[in-house]
PDB file of C-alpha atoms in Angstrom:
ATOM      1  CA  MET A  20     107.756  57.020 158.061  1.00 95.00           C
ATOM      2  CA  ALA A  21     107.120  59.868 160.410  1.00 97.00           C
ATOM      3  CA  THR A  22     107.183  63.718 159.126  1.00 98.00           C
ATOM      4  CA  ARG A  23     107.773  66.476 161.072  1.00 98.00           C
ATOM      5  CA  GLY A  24     105.204  68.716 159.486  1.00 98.00           C
ATOM      6  CA  ARG A  25     105.450  70.561 156.344  1.00 98.00           C
ATOM      7  CA  GLY A  26     108.598  69.767 154.142  1.00 98.00           C
ATOM      8  CA  PHE A  27     110.700  67.277 152.170  1.00 98.00           C
ATOM      9  CA  PHE A  28     111.750  63.948 153.472  1.00 98.00           C
ATOM     10  CA  GLU A  29     114.297  62.018 151.259  1.00 98.00           C
ATOM     11  CA  ILE A  30     113.731  58.248 150.937  1.00 98.00           C
ATOM     12  CA  THR A  31     116.044  57.414 148.190  1.00 98.00           C
ATOM     13  CA  ARG A  32     118.270  55.431 150.571  1.00 98.00           C
ATOM     14  CA  GLN A  33     115.152  53.524 151.596  1.00 98.00           C
ATOM     15  CA  VAL A  34     114.093  52.696 148.282  1.00 98.00           C
ATOM     16  CA  ALA A  35     117.492  51.768 146.842  1.00 98.00           C
ATOM     17  CA  ASP A  36     117.849  49.139 149.888  1.00 98.00           C
ATOM     18  CA  LEU A  37     114.808  47.687 148.989  1.00 98.00           C
ATOM     19  CA  VAL A  38     115.662  47.387 145.312  1.00 98.00           C
ATOM     20  CA  ALA A  39     118.841  45.703 146.083  1.00 98.00           C
ATOM     21  CA  ALA A  40     117.135  43.471 148.558  1.00 98.00           C
ATOM     22  CA  SER A  41     114.681  42.148 145.893  1.00 98.00           C
ATOM     23  CA  ALA A  42     117.213  40.889 143.550  1.00 97.00           C
ATOM     24  CA  VAL A  43     115.705  42.283 140.542  1.00 98.00           C
ATOM     25  CA  GLN A  44     118.520  43.220 137.983  1.00 98.00           C
ATOM     26  CA  THR A  45     116.054  44.773 135.061  1.00 98.00           C
ATOM     27  CA  GLY A  46     112.860  46.190 135.875  1.00 98.00           C
ATOM     28  CA  ILE A  47     110.950  49.004 137.468  1.00 98.00           C
ATOM     29  CA  ALA A  48     110.600  50.007 141.153  1.00 98.00           C
ATOM     30  CA  HIS A  49     106.815  51.328 141.736  1.00 98.00           C
ATOM     31  CA  VAL A  50     106.943  53.895 144.715  1.00 99.00           C
ATOM     32  CA  PHE A  51     103.175  54.648 146.173  1.00 99.00           C
ATOM     33  CA  THR A  52     101.846  56.353 149.131  1.00 98.00           C
ATOM     34  CA  ALA A  53      98.248  55.975 150.077  1.00 98.00           C
ATOM     35  CA  HIS A  54      97.583  59.264 151.454  1.00 98.00           C
ATOM     36  CA  THR A  55      95.748  62.256 150.051  1.00 98.00           C
ATOM     37  CA  SER A  56      97.820  65.139 151.662  1.00 98.00           C
ATOM     38  CA  CYS A  57     101.421  64.417 150.772  1.00 98.00           C
ATOM     39  CA  SER A  58     102.902  63.637 147.468  1.00 98.00           C
ATOM     40  CA  LEU A  59     106.204  61.757 146.247  1.00 98.00           C
ATOM     41  CA  LEU A  60     108.335  63.229 143.623  1.00 98.00           C
ATOM     42  CA  ILE A  61     111.928  63.129 141.968  1.00 98.00           C
ATOM     43  CA  SER A  62     113.760  66.201 142.590  1.00 98.00           C
ATOM     44  CA  GLU A  63     117.384  67.916 142.770  1.00 97.00           C
ATOM     45  CA  ASN A  64     119.094  66.466 145.706  1.00 97.00           C
ATOM     46  CA  ALA A  65     122.554  68.398 145.845  1.00 96.00           C
ATOM     47  CA  ASP A  66     121.174  71.995 146.782  1.00 97.00           C
ATOM     48  CA  PRO A  67     118.461  72.452 149.587  1.00 96.00           C
ATOM     49  CA  THR A  68     117.304  75.786 148.187  1.00 98.00           C
ATOM     50  CA  VAL A  69     115.516  73.903 145.002  1.00 98.00           C
ATOM     51  CA  ARG A  70     113.221  72.284 147.752  1.00 97.00           C
ATOM     52  CA  GLY A  71     112.826  75.806 149.607  1.00 97.00           C
ATOM     53  CA  ASP A  72     111.783  77.380 146.024  1.00 98.00           C
ATOM     54  CA  LEU A  73     109.321  74.713 145.440  1.00 98.00           C
ATOM     55  CA  GLU A  74     107.765  75.338 148.675  1.00 98.00           C
ATOM     56  CA  ARG A  75     107.737  78.753 148.228  1.00 98.00           C
ATOM     57  CA  TRP A  76     106.278  78.466 144.623  1.00 98.00           C
ATOM     58  CA  MET A  77     103.619  76.006 146.001  1.00 98.00           C
ATOM     59  CA  ALA A  78     102.581  78.410 148.671  1.00 98.00           C
ATOM     60  CA  ARG A  79     101.812  81.087 146.273  1.00 98.00           C
ATOM     61  CA  VAL A  80     100.031  78.860 144.168  1.00 97.00           C
ATOM     62  CA  VAL A  81      97.731  76.967 146.766  1.00 98.00           C
ATOM     63  CA  PRO A  82      97.860  79.146 150.010  1.00 98.00           C
ATOM     64  CA  ASP A  83      96.711  78.024 153.475  1.00 98.00           C
ATOM     65  CA  GLY A  84      93.589  79.260 154.629  1.00 97.00           C
ATOM     66  CA  ASP A  85      92.310  80.513 151.089  1.00 97.00           C
ATOM     67  CA  PRO A  86      88.587  81.500 151.853  1.00 96.00           C
ATOM     68  CA  MET A  87      87.748  79.948 148.718  1.00 96.00           C
ATOM     69  CA  PHE A  88      88.080  76.573 150.327  1.00 97.00           C
ATOM     70  CA  ARG A  89      85.228  74.940 152.196  1.00 96.00           C
ATOM     71  CA  HIS A  90      86.982  71.571 153.100  1.00 97.00           C
ATOM     72  CA  ASP A  91      88.735  72.908 156.334  1.00 95.00           C
ATOM     73  CA  ALA A  92      87.677  70.372 159.068  1.00 95.00           C
ATOM     74  CA  GLU A  93      91.083  69.767 160.069  1.00 96.00           C
ATOM     75  CA  GLY A  94      92.573  73.553 159.880  1.00 97.00           C
ATOM     76  CA  PRO A  95      93.651  75.951 157.338  1.00 98.00           C
ATOM     77  CA  ASP A  96      95.976  73.627 155.642  1.00 98.00           C
ATOM     78  CA  ASP A  97      93.523  70.781 154.920  1.00 98.00           C
ATOM     79  CA  MET A  98      92.372  71.432 151.196  1.00 98.00           C
ATOM     80  CA  PRO A  99      95.501  73.076 150.195  1.00 98.00           C
ATOM     81  CA  ALA A 100      97.179  69.769 151.275  1.00 98.00           C
ATOM     82  CA  HIS A 101      94.971  67.850 149.251  1.00 98.00           C
ATOM     83  CA  ILE A 102      95.394  70.152 146.208  1.00 98.00           C
ATOM     84  CA  ARG A 103      99.333  69.963 146.516  1.00 98.00           C
ATOM     85  CA  SER A 104      99.015  66.146 146.633  1.00 98.00           C
ATOM     86  CA  VAL A 105      96.816  66.166 143.556  1.00 98.00           C
ATOM     87  CA  LEU A 106      98.965  68.491 141.590  1.00 98.00           C
ATOM     88  CA  CYS A 107     102.182  66.538 142.468  1.00 98.00           C
ATOM     89  CA  GLY A 108     101.112  62.856 142.557  1.00 98.00           C
ATOM     90  CA  VAL A 109     101.141  60.167 145.056  1.00 98.00           C
ATOM     91  CA  SER A 110     103.363  57.485 143.078  1.00 98.00           C
ATOM     92  CA  LEU A 111     106.448  56.999 141.109  1.00 98.00           C
ATOM     93  CA  THR A 112     108.002  54.581 138.656  1.00 98.00           C
ATOM     94  CA  VAL A 113     111.915  54.368 138.627  1.00 98.00           C
ATOM     95  CA  PRO A 114     113.804  52.236 136.097  1.00 98.00           C
ATOM     96  CA  VAL A 115     116.002  49.498 137.578  1.00 98.00           C
ATOM     97  CA  ALA A 116     118.969  48.421 135.812  1.00 98.00           C
ATOM     98  CA  GLY A 117     121.974  46.458 137.057  1.00 98.00           C
ATOM     99  CA  GLY A 118     119.990  45.804 140.369  1.00 98.00           C
ATOM    100  CA  ARG A 119     120.166  49.552 141.163  1.00 98.00           C
ATOM    101  CA  LEU A 120     117.557  52.467 140.837  1.00 98.00           C
ATOM    102  CA  ARG A 121     118.838  54.554 137.601  1.00 98.00           C
ATOM    103  CA  LEU A 122     118.149  57.926 138.669  1.00 98.00           C
ATOM    104  CA  GLY A 123     120.217  60.683 137.451  1.00 97.00           C
ATOM    105  CA  THR A 124     123.301  62.371 139.133  1.00 96.00           C
ATOM    106  CA  TRP A 125     121.294  65.085 141.008  1.00 97.00           C
ATOM    107  CA  GLN A 126     118.057  62.963 141.626  1.00 98.00           C
ATOM    108  CA  GLY A 127     116.860  61.949 144.616  1.00 98.00           C
ATOM    109  CA  ILE A 128     113.244  60.559 145.727  1.00 98.00           C
ATOM    110  CA  TYR A 129     111.298  62.573 148.192  1.00 98.00           C
ATOM    111  CA  LEU A 130     108.113  62.419 150.162  1.00 98.00           C
ATOM    112  CA  TRP A 131     106.516  65.930 150.212  1.00 98.00           C
ATOM    113  CA  GLU A 132     104.484  66.380 153.409  1.00 98.00           C
ATOM    114  CA  HIS A 133     101.771  69.097 152.960  1.00 98.00           C
ATOM    115  CA  ARG A 134     100.227  69.345 156.331  1.00 98.00           C
ATOM    116  CA  THR A 135     101.864  71.598 158.835  1.00 98.00           C
ATOM    117  CA  HIS A 136     101.878  69.038 161.728  1.00 98.00           C
ATOM    118  CA  PRO A 137     103.679  65.731 161.922  1.00 98.00           C
ATOM    119  CA  HIS A 138     102.108  62.634 160.250  1.00 98.00           C
ATOM    120  CA  GLN A 139     102.622  59.090 160.017  1.00 98.00           C
ATOM    121  CA  ARG A 140     103.186  58.116 156.245  1.00 98.00           C
ATOM    122  CA  LYS A 141     103.028  54.654 154.803  1.00 98.00           C
ATOM    123  CA  VAL A 142     105.160  54.193 151.568  1.00 98.00           C
ATOM    124  CA  THR A 143     104.975  51.071 149.596  1.00 98.00           C
ATOM    125  CA  VAL A 144     107.734  50.074 147.110  1.00 98.00           C
ATOM    126  CA  THR A 145     107.042  47.350 144.656  1.00 98.00           C
ATOM    127  CA  VAL A 146     109.792  46.181 142.634  1.00 98.00           C
ATOM    128  CA  LEU A 147     108.965  44.202 139.290  1.00 98.00           C
ATOM    129  CA  GLY A 148     111.276  42.534 136.721  1.00 98.00           C
ATOM    130  CA  CYS A 149     113.584  39.811 136.400  1.00 97.00           C
TER     131      CYS A 149
END
């Protein structure tokens, strides 16, 4: 998937479609990204201000360009992106029941891009069950 730079990209529909195509009725969907500067998360999907608040909080906790960071070969967002990825994680496990993801009413699955420039990201979805 292509990102436009830092921000949230909802992938709920794509994951749900893969679950449906798998024909698994009961099991789990494991979602994984093999990158060190983006994250996967389940978050509020009805109010976009939640994602804005998350971004502002993270910018306060792990600011770009902090002189403490030595790893800056790709710019001032390089090391902060790695830390953000470690804090948030790169994989999720979601239950599958009745052939569908069992997310809560207001939950969505997001790839959170931590780099400021666009990137190509790979997300692997593995559906296990019967």
